[in-house]
PDB file of C-alpha atoms in Angstrom:
ATOM      1  CA  UNK A  21       0.000   0.000   0.000  1.00 40.00           C
ATOM      2  CA  UNK A  22       1.193   3.535  -0.742  1.00 42.00           C
ATOM      3  CA  UNK A  23       1.382   6.098   2.024  1.00 53.00           C
ATOM      4  CA  UNK A  24      -1.323   8.188   0.359  1.00 77.00           C
ATOM      5  CA  UNK A  25      -3.696   5.252  -0.067  1.00 88.00           C
ATOM      6  CA  UNK A  26      -5.976   3.423   2.369  1.00 95.00           C
ATOM      7  CA  UNK A  27      -4.420   1.328   5.116  1.00 95.00           C
ATOM      8  CA  UNK A  28      -5.573  -1.842   6.817  1.00 96.00           C
ATOM      9  CA  UNK A  29      -4.395  -3.523   9.990  1.00 95.00           C
ATOM     10  CA  UNK A  30      -5.439  -6.472  12.134  1.00 94.00           C
ATOM     11  CA  UNK A  31      -6.732  -5.806  15.643  1.00 94.00           C
ATOM     12  CA  UNK A  32      -6.005  -9.066  17.405  1.00 93.00           C
ATOM     13  CA  UNK A  33      -7.409 -12.090  15.604  1.00 93.00           C
ATOM     14  CA  UNK A  34     -11.089 -11.166  15.269  1.00 95.00           C
ATOM     15  CA  UNK A  35     -11.091  -7.541  14.093  1.00 96.00           C
ATOM     16  CA  UNK A  36      -9.784  -5.566  11.146  1.00 96.00           C
ATOM     17  CA  UNK A  37      -9.328  -1.812  10.838  1.00 97.00           C
ATOM     18  CA  UNK A  38      -9.615   0.057   7.532  1.00 97.00           C
ATOM     19  CA  UNK A  39      -8.278   3.635   7.478  1.00 97.00           C
ATOM     20  CA  UNK A  40      -9.253   5.994   4.664  1.00 96.00           C
ATOM     21  CA  UNK A  41      -6.617   8.257   3.129  1.00 94.00           C
ATOM     22  CA  UNK A  42      -6.595  12.038   3.452  1.00 90.00           C
ATOM     23  CA  UNK A  43      -8.299  14.384   5.875  1.00 88.00           C
ATOM     24  CA  UNK A  44     -11.601  13.705   7.571  1.00 89.00           C
ATOM     25  CA  UNK A  45     -14.354  15.322   5.519  1.00 92.00           C
ATOM     26  CA  UNK A  46     -18.093  14.778   5.219  1.00 92.00           C
ATOM     27  CA  UNK A  47     -17.624  13.250   1.756  1.00 93.00           C
ATOM     28  CA  UNK A  48     -15.057  10.777   3.112  1.00 94.00           C
ATOM     29  CA  UNK A  49     -17.291   9.947   6.034  1.00 95.00           C
ATOM     30  CA  UNK A  50     -20.200   9.254   3.707  1.00 94.00           C
ATOM     31  CA  UNK A  51     -18.021   6.730   1.898  1.00 96.00           C
ATOM     32  CA  UNK A  52     -17.174   5.141   5.251  1.00 96.00           C
ATOM     33  CA  UNK A  53     -20.916   4.892   6.035  1.00 96.00           C
ATOM     34  CA  UNK A  54     -21.492   3.243   2.657  1.00 96.00           C
ATOM     35  CA  UNK A  55     -18.656   0.792   3.268  1.00 96.00           C
ATOM     36  CA  UNK A  56     -20.103  -0.100   6.673  1.00 96.00           C
ATOM     37  CA  UNK A  57     -23.479  -0.789   5.071  1.00 95.00           C
ATOM     38  CA  UNK A  58     -21.913  -3.086   2.460  1.00 96.00           C
ATOM     39  CA  UNK A  59     -19.337  -4.783   4.703  1.00 96.00           C
ATOM     40  CA  UNK A  60     -21.956  -5.679   7.328  1.00 95.00           C
ATOM     41  CA  UNK A  61     -23.206  -8.259   4.822  1.00 95.00           C
ATOM     42  CA  UNK A  62     -19.788  -9.883   4.281  1.00 95.00           C
ATOM     43  CA  UNK A  63     -19.629 -13.529   5.287  1.00 92.00           C
ATOM     44  CA  UNK A  64     -18.196 -13.938   8.791  1.00 93.00           C
ATOM     45  CA  UNK A  65     -18.622 -10.273   9.757  1.00 96.00           C
ATOM     46  CA  UNK A  66     -20.447  -9.864  13.064  1.00 96.00           C
ATOM     47  CA  UNK A  67     -20.367  -6.056  13.135  1.00 95.00           C
ATOM     48  CA  UNK A  68     -19.195  -3.178  10.922  1.00 96.00           C
ATOM     49  CA  UNK A  69     -18.424  -0.097  13.028  1.00 94.00           C
ATOM     50  CA  UNK A  70     -17.800   3.245  11.287  1.00 94.00           C
ATOM     51  CA  UNK A  71     -15.321   5.565  13.012  1.00 94.00           C
ATOM     52  CA  UNK A  72     -13.715   8.873  12.138  1.00 92.00           C
ATOM     53  CA  UNK A  73     -12.103   8.237   8.749  1.00 94.00           C
ATOM     54  CA  UNK A  74     -12.042   4.507   9.463  1.00 96.00           C
ATOM     55  CA  UNK A  75     -14.093   1.334   9.576  1.00 97.00           C
ATOM     56  CA  UNK A  76     -13.673  -1.585  11.955  1.00 97.00           C
ATOM     57  CA  UNK A  77     -14.924  -5.049  11.085  1.00 97.00           C
ATOM     58  CA  UNK A  78     -15.515  -7.507  13.925  1.00 97.00           C
ATOM     59  CA  UNK A  79     -15.633 -11.201  13.037  1.00 96.00           C
ATOM     60  CA  UNK A  80     -17.393 -14.051  14.766  1.00 93.00           C
ATOM     61  CA  UNK A  81     -14.195 -16.068  14.530  1.00 93.00           C
ATOM     62  CA  UNK A  82     -10.713 -15.369  13.103  1.00 93.00           C
ATOM     63  CA  UNK A  83     -10.894 -15.156   9.286  1.00 91.00           C
ATOM     64  CA  UNK A  84      -8.938 -17.854   7.481  1.00 89.00           C
ATOM     65  CA  UNK A  85      -7.546 -15.430   4.908  1.00 91.00           C
ATOM     66  CA  UNK A  86      -7.439 -11.949   6.456  1.00 92.00           C
ATOM     67  CA  UNK A  87      -5.385 -10.596   3.550  1.00 93.00           C
ATOM     68  CA  UNK A  88      -8.282 -11.305   1.210  1.00 93.00           C
ATOM     69  CA  UNK A  89     -10.656  -9.358   3.450  1.00 94.00           C
ATOM     70  CA  UNK A  90      -8.156  -6.489   3.566  1.00 95.00           C
ATOM     71  CA  UNK A  91      -7.988  -6.393  -0.222  1.00 95.00           C
ATOM     72  CA  UNK A  92     -11.766  -6.566  -0.452  1.00 95.00           C
ATOM     73  CA  UNK A  93     -12.066  -3.455   1.706  1.00 96.00           C
ATOM     74  CA  UNK A  94      -9.524  -1.561  -0.385  1.00 96.00           C
ATOM     75  CA  UNK A  95     -11.454  -2.448  -3.546  1.00 96.00           C
ATOM     76  CA  UNK A  96     -14.731  -1.465  -1.888  1.00 96.00           C
ATOM     77  CA  UNK A  97     -13.278   1.943  -0.993  1.00 96.00           C
ATOM     78  CA  UNK A  98     -12.424   2.512  -4.662  1.00 94.00           C
ATOM     79  CA  UNK A  99     -15.863   1.545  -5.950  1.00 95.00           C
ATOM     80  CA  UNK A 100     -18.398   2.555  -3.312  1.00 95.00           C
ATOM     81  CA  UNK A 101     -20.621   5.600  -3.759  1.00 94.00           C
ATOM     82  CA  UNK A 102     -20.972   8.015  -0.807  1.00 93.00           C
ATOM     83  CA  UNK A 103     -24.033   7.339   1.329  1.00 91.00           C
ATOM     84  CA  UNK A 104     -25.797  10.624   2.239  1.00 87.00           C
ATOM     85  CA  UNK A 105     -27.741   9.718   5.379  1.00 84.00           C
ATOM     86  CA  UNK A 106     -30.638  12.130   5.906  1.00 79.00           C
ATOM     87  CA  UNK A 107     -30.715  12.059   9.678  1.00 88.00           C
ATOM     88  CA  UNK A 108     -32.589  14.283  12.075  1.00 93.00           C
ATOM     89  CA  UNK A 109     -31.312  17.603  13.394  1.00 95.00           C
ATOM     90  CA  UNK A 110     -31.618  18.667  17.032  1.00 96.00           C
ATOM     91  CA  UNK A 111     -31.163  22.087  18.622  1.00 97.00           C
ATOM     92  CA  UNK A 112     -28.963  21.834  21.697  1.00 97.00           C
ATOM     93  CA  UNK A 113     -29.392  24.539  24.384  1.00 98.00           C
ATOM     94  CA  UNK A 114     -25.986  25.503  25.785  1.00 98.00           C
ATOM     95  CA  UNK A 115     -24.809  27.774  28.578  1.00 98.00           C
ATOM     96  CA  UNK A 116     -21.364  29.139  27.678  1.00 98.00           C
ATOM     97  CA  UNK A 117     -18.561  30.355  29.954  1.00 97.00           C
ATOM     98  CA  UNK A 118     -18.390  30.748  33.723  1.00 96.00           C
ATOM     99  CA  UNK A 119     -18.899  27.576  35.730  1.00 96.00           C
ATOM    100  CA  UNK A 120     -20.497  25.997  32.661  1.00 97.00           C
ATOM    101  CA  UNK A 121     -17.345  26.536  30.587  1.00 97.00           C
ATOM    102  CA  UNK A 122     -14.319  26.572  32.900  1.00 97.00           C
ATOM    103  CA  UNK A 123     -11.793  26.543  30.034  1.00 98.00           C
ATOM    104  CA  UNK A 124     -13.314  29.348  27.982  1.00 98.00           C
ATOM    105  CA  UNK A 125     -10.468  31.637  29.098  1.00 97.00           C
ATOM    106  CA  UNK A 126      -7.923  29.235  27.575  1.00 97.00           C
ATOM    107  CA  UNK A 127      -9.717  29.313  24.224  1.00 98.00           C
ATOM    108  CA  UNK A 128      -9.865  33.116  24.431  1.00 98.00           C
ATOM    109  CA  UNK A 129      -6.123  33.256  25.112  1.00 98.00           C
ATOM    110  CA  UNK A 130      -5.243  30.861  22.284  1.00 98.00           C
ATOM    111  CA  UNK A 131      -7.485  32.383  19.612  1.00 98.00           C
ATOM    112  CA  UNK A 132      -7.243  36.042  20.618  1.00 98.00           C
ATOM    113  CA  UNK A 133     -11.013  36.316  20.250  1.00 98.00           C
ATOM    114  CA  UNK A 134     -13.563  37.563  22.727  1.00 97.00           C
ATOM    115  CA  UNK A 135     -16.007  35.244  24.469  1.00 98.00           C
ATOM    116  CA  UNK A 136     -18.824  36.559  22.295  1.00 97.00           C
ATOM    117  CA  UNK A 137     -16.831  35.902  19.092  1.00 98.00           C
ATOM    118  CA  UNK A 138     -16.064  32.346  20.164  1.00 98.00           C
ATOM    119  CA  UNK A 139     -19.692  31.668  21.033  1.00 98.00           C
ATOM    120  CA  UNK A 140     -20.854  33.127  17.717  1.00 98.00           C
ATOM    121  CA  UNK A 141     -18.430  30.992  15.708  1.00 98.00           C
ATOM    122  CA  UNK A 142     -19.223  27.887  17.753  1.00 98.00           C
ATOM    123  CA  UNK A 143     -22.979  28.235  17.272  1.00 98.00           C
ATOM    124  CA  UNK A 144     -22.967  29.223  13.584  1.00 98.00           C
ATOM    125  CA  UNK A 145     -22.433  25.813  11.889  1.00 97.00           C
ATOM    126  CA  UNK A 146     -24.767  22.858  11.673  1.00 97.00           C
ATOM    127  CA  UNK A 147     -22.603  19.961  12.848  1.00 97.00           C
ATOM    128  CA  UNK A 148     -22.887  16.491  11.324  1.00 95.00           C
ATOM    129  CA  UNK A 149     -22.473  13.419  13.522  1.00 95.00           C
ATOM    130  CA  UNK A 150     -19.634  11.585  11.774  1.00 93.00           C
ATOM    131  CA  UNK A 151     -19.405   8.648  14.186  1.00 92.00           C
ATOM    132  CA  UNK A 152     -20.098   7.448  17.725  1.00 93.00           C
ATOM    133  CA  UNK A 153     -17.287   6.398  20.032  1.00 88.00           C
ATOM    134  CA  UNK A 154     -14.959   7.279  22.909  1.00 87.00           C
ATOM    135  CA  UNK A 155     -17.743   6.406  25.374  1.00 92.00           C
ATOM    136  CA  UNK A 156     -21.425   5.393  24.947  1.00 92.00           C
ATOM    137  CA  UNK A 157     -23.449   8.099  23.221  1.00 93.00           C
ATOM    138  CA  UNK A 158     -20.496  10.369  22.428  1.00 95.00           C
ATOM    139  CA  UNK A 159     -20.708  11.984  18.985  1.00 94.00           C
ATOM    140  CA  UNK A 160     -17.738  12.884  16.811  1.00 92.00           C
ATOM    141  CA  UNK A 161     -18.842  16.040  15.019  1.00 95.00           C
ATOM    142  CA  UNK A 162     -17.698  17.611  11.777  1.00 94.00           C
ATOM    143  CA  UNK A 163     -18.037  21.243  10.771  1.00 94.00           C
ATOM    144  CA  UNK A 164     -16.411  23.403  13.459  1.00 97.00           C
ATOM    145  CA  UNK A 165     -14.994  26.769  12.421  1.00 97.00           C
ATOM    146  CA  UNK A 166     -11.210  26.246  12.370  1.00 96.00           C
ATOM    147  CA  UNK A 167     -10.656  29.770  13.694  1.00 98.00           C
ATOM    148  CA  UNK A 168     -11.655  28.593  17.178  1.00 98.00           C
ATOM    149  CA  UNK A 169      -9.568  25.406  17.054  1.00 98.00           C
ATOM    150  CA  UNK A 170      -7.600  25.073  20.300  1.00 98.00           C
ATOM    151  CA  UNK A 171      -5.009  22.407  21.212  1.00 98.00           C
ATOM    152  CA  UNK A 172      -5.942  19.772  23.712  1.00 97.00           C
ATOM    153  CA  UNK A 173      -4.898  20.404  27.286  1.00 96.00           C
ATOM    154  CA  UNK A 174      -1.376  19.389  28.317  1.00 94.00           C
ATOM    155  CA  UNK A 175      -2.761  18.047  31.598  1.00 94.00           C
ATOM    156  CA  UNK A 176      -6.154  16.301  31.200  1.00 93.00           C
ATOM    157  CA  UNK A 177      -8.983  17.062  33.601  1.00 94.00           C
ATOM    158  CA  UNK A 178      -9.751  14.017  35.747  1.00 93.00           C
ATOM    159  CA  UNK A 179     -13.511  14.508  35.577  1.00 93.00           C
ATOM    160  CA  UNK A 180     -15.827  16.627  33.483  1.00 94.00           C
ATOM    161  CA  UNK A 181     -19.603  16.235  33.772  1.00 95.00           C
ATOM    162  CA  UNK A 182     -21.902  14.748  31.195  1.00 95.00           C
ATOM    163  CA  UNK A 183     -23.188  17.515  28.953  1.00 96.00           C
ATOM    164  CA  UNK A 184     -19.850  19.359  28.845  1.00 97.00           C
ATOM    165  CA  UNK A 185     -19.385  21.095  25.478  1.00 97.00           C
ATOM    166  CA  UNK A 186     -15.700  21.138  24.614  1.00 97.00           C
ATOM    167  CA  UNK A 187     -13.126  21.914  21.938  1.00 98.00           C
ATOM    168  CA  UNK A 188     -10.159  19.631  21.264  1.00 96.00           C
ATOM    169  CA  UNK A 189      -7.962  20.636  18.345  1.00 96.00           C
ATOM    170  CA  UNK A 190     -10.158  21.211  15.301  1.00 94.00           C
ATOM    171  CA  UNK A 191     -13.113  19.295  16.747  1.00 94.00           C
ATOM    172  CA  UNK A 192     -15.922  19.976  19.173  1.00 96.00           C
ATOM    173  CA  UNK A 193     -18.131  17.555  21.051  1.00 95.00           C
ATOM    174  CA  UNK A 194     -20.468  16.973  23.975  1.00 96.00           C
ATOM    175  CA  UNK A 195     -19.539  14.590  26.776  1.00 95.00           C
ATOM    176  CA  UNK A 196     -22.238  11.953  27.175  1.00 95.00           C
ATOM    177  CA  UNK A 197     -21.221  10.994  30.724  1.00 94.00           C
ATOM    178  CA  UNK A 198     -18.896  11.991  33.552  1.00 95.00           C
ATOM    179  CA  UNK A 199     -15.251  11.185  32.919  1.00 94.00           C
ATOM    180  CA  UNK A 200     -11.714  12.425  32.233  1.00 95.00           C
ATOM    181  CA  UNK A 201     -10.979  14.681  29.268  1.00 95.00           C
ATOM    182  CA  UNK A 202      -8.119  16.554  27.652  1.00 96.00           C
ATOM    183  CA  UNK A 203     -10.444  18.915  25.803  1.00 97.00           C
ATOM    184  CA  UNK A 204     -11.298  22.521  26.659  1.00 98.00           C
ATOM    185  CA  UNK A 205     -14.799  22.833  28.131  1.00 98.00           C
ATOM    186  CA  UNK A 206     -16.484  26.058  26.983  1.00 98.00           C
ATOM    187  CA  UNK A 207     -20.096  25.330  27.933  1.00 98.00           C
ATOM    188  CA  UNK A 208     -22.629  22.776  29.068  1.00 98.00           C
ATOM    189  CA  UNK A 209     -26.050  21.380  28.195  1.00 97.00           C
ATOM    190  CA  UNK A 210     -28.662  19.497  30.202  1.00 96.00           C
ATOM    191  CA  UNK A 211     -29.559  17.220  27.276  1.00 95.00           C
ATOM    192  CA  UNK A 212     -28.767  13.538  27.944  1.00 93.00           C
ATOM    193  CA  UNK A 213     -26.883  11.894  25.075  1.00 94.00           C
ATOM    194  CA  UNK A 214     -27.118   8.385  26.506  1.00 94.00           C
ATOM    195  CA  UNK A 215     -29.889   6.757  28.524  1.00 92.00           C
ATOM    196  CA  UNK A 216     -30.106   3.000  29.096  1.00 91.00           C
ATOM    197  CA  UNK A 217     -33.875   3.303  29.475  1.00 91.00           C
ATOM    198  CA  UNK A 218     -34.252   4.842  26.024  1.00 91.00           C
ATOM    199  CA  UNK A 219     -34.501   2.895  22.763  1.00 90.00           C
ATOM    200  CA  UNK A 220     -31.994   3.249  21.271  1.00 90.00           C
ATOM    201  CA  UNK A 221     -29.946   4.398  24.281  1.00 94.00           C
ATOM    202  CA  UNK A 222     -27.830   6.840  22.235  1.00 94.00           C
ATOM    203  CA  UNK A 223     -29.619  10.096  21.420  1.00 94.00           C
ATOM    204  CA  UNK A 224     -27.997  10.491  18.005  1.00 94.00           C
ATOM    205  CA  UNK A 225     -26.660   8.292  15.213  1.00 92.00           C
ATOM    206  CA  UNK A 226     -24.177   8.897  12.368  1.00 93.00           C
ATOM    207  CA  UNK A 227     -25.784  11.209   9.793  1.00 93.00           C
ATOM    208  CA  UNK A 228     -27.775  13.157  12.394  1.00 95.00           C
ATOM    209  CA  UNK A 229     -26.824  16.764  13.068  1.00 96.00           C
ATOM    210  CA  UNK A 230     -26.629  19.295  15.897  1.00 97.00           C
ATOM    211  CA  UNK A 231     -27.138  23.038  16.142  1.00 98.00           C
ATOM    212  CA  UNK A 232     -25.810  24.639  19.324  1.00 98.00           C
ATOM    213  CA  UNK A 233     -28.184  27.310  20.651  1.00 98.00           C
ATOM    214  CA  UNK A 234     -27.137  29.900  23.253  1.00 98.00           C
ATOM    215  CA  UNK A 235     -29.326  30.047  26.331  1.00 97.00           C
ATOM    216  CA  UNK A 236     -26.936  32.317  28.223  1.00 97.00           C
ATOM    217  CA  UNK A 237     -23.295  33.444  28.359  1.00 97.00           C
ATOM    218  CA  UNK A 238     -21.810  33.456  31.865  1.00 94.00           C
ATOM    219  CA  UNK A 239     -18.985  35.858  32.666  1.00 87.00           C
TER     220      UNK A 239
END
């Protein structure tokens, strides 16, 4: 495989990871969704899990010829048509800054923008859910304004609450449960992204979208 082409690698004996070439874009992600749809029907595949710019296949038992499956995925990448999933869009009420966004000052310092400018740029796009991962219900989102991109924290926070709205590098996301994080929390929402009593438990699925709506800015 060339360095600018797709890559495949075995994950133990019962899983295979396909990584798409290039940057993560909506068009690339739509091809990943299409691949997941097709590969889920491959013989021996128990689950096809789309990730950010990648696809993981989980097998019921170790494949006899994994190299053939790897080649099949590479060929599928070359031939598959992007799958535009028309998911639902939700408006997410967010309180920005203050106790709700304890790292807003760090984003202000890095970008040189005011709090109001950051909030405006963060709430302007409609974000597409590219994939679920990290922890149950967590959405990897595409579409953030790169002007508010802020490096991840050098020292991770041991616990941020569920509903924390954060920026990590060129991405933004909402924590679905309490846990550690190296991202910069700029706000919070009361919306629950994961509930075991809900069917399905995850609030959103790949192809859905989010619009962040300001309910207040704390200073």
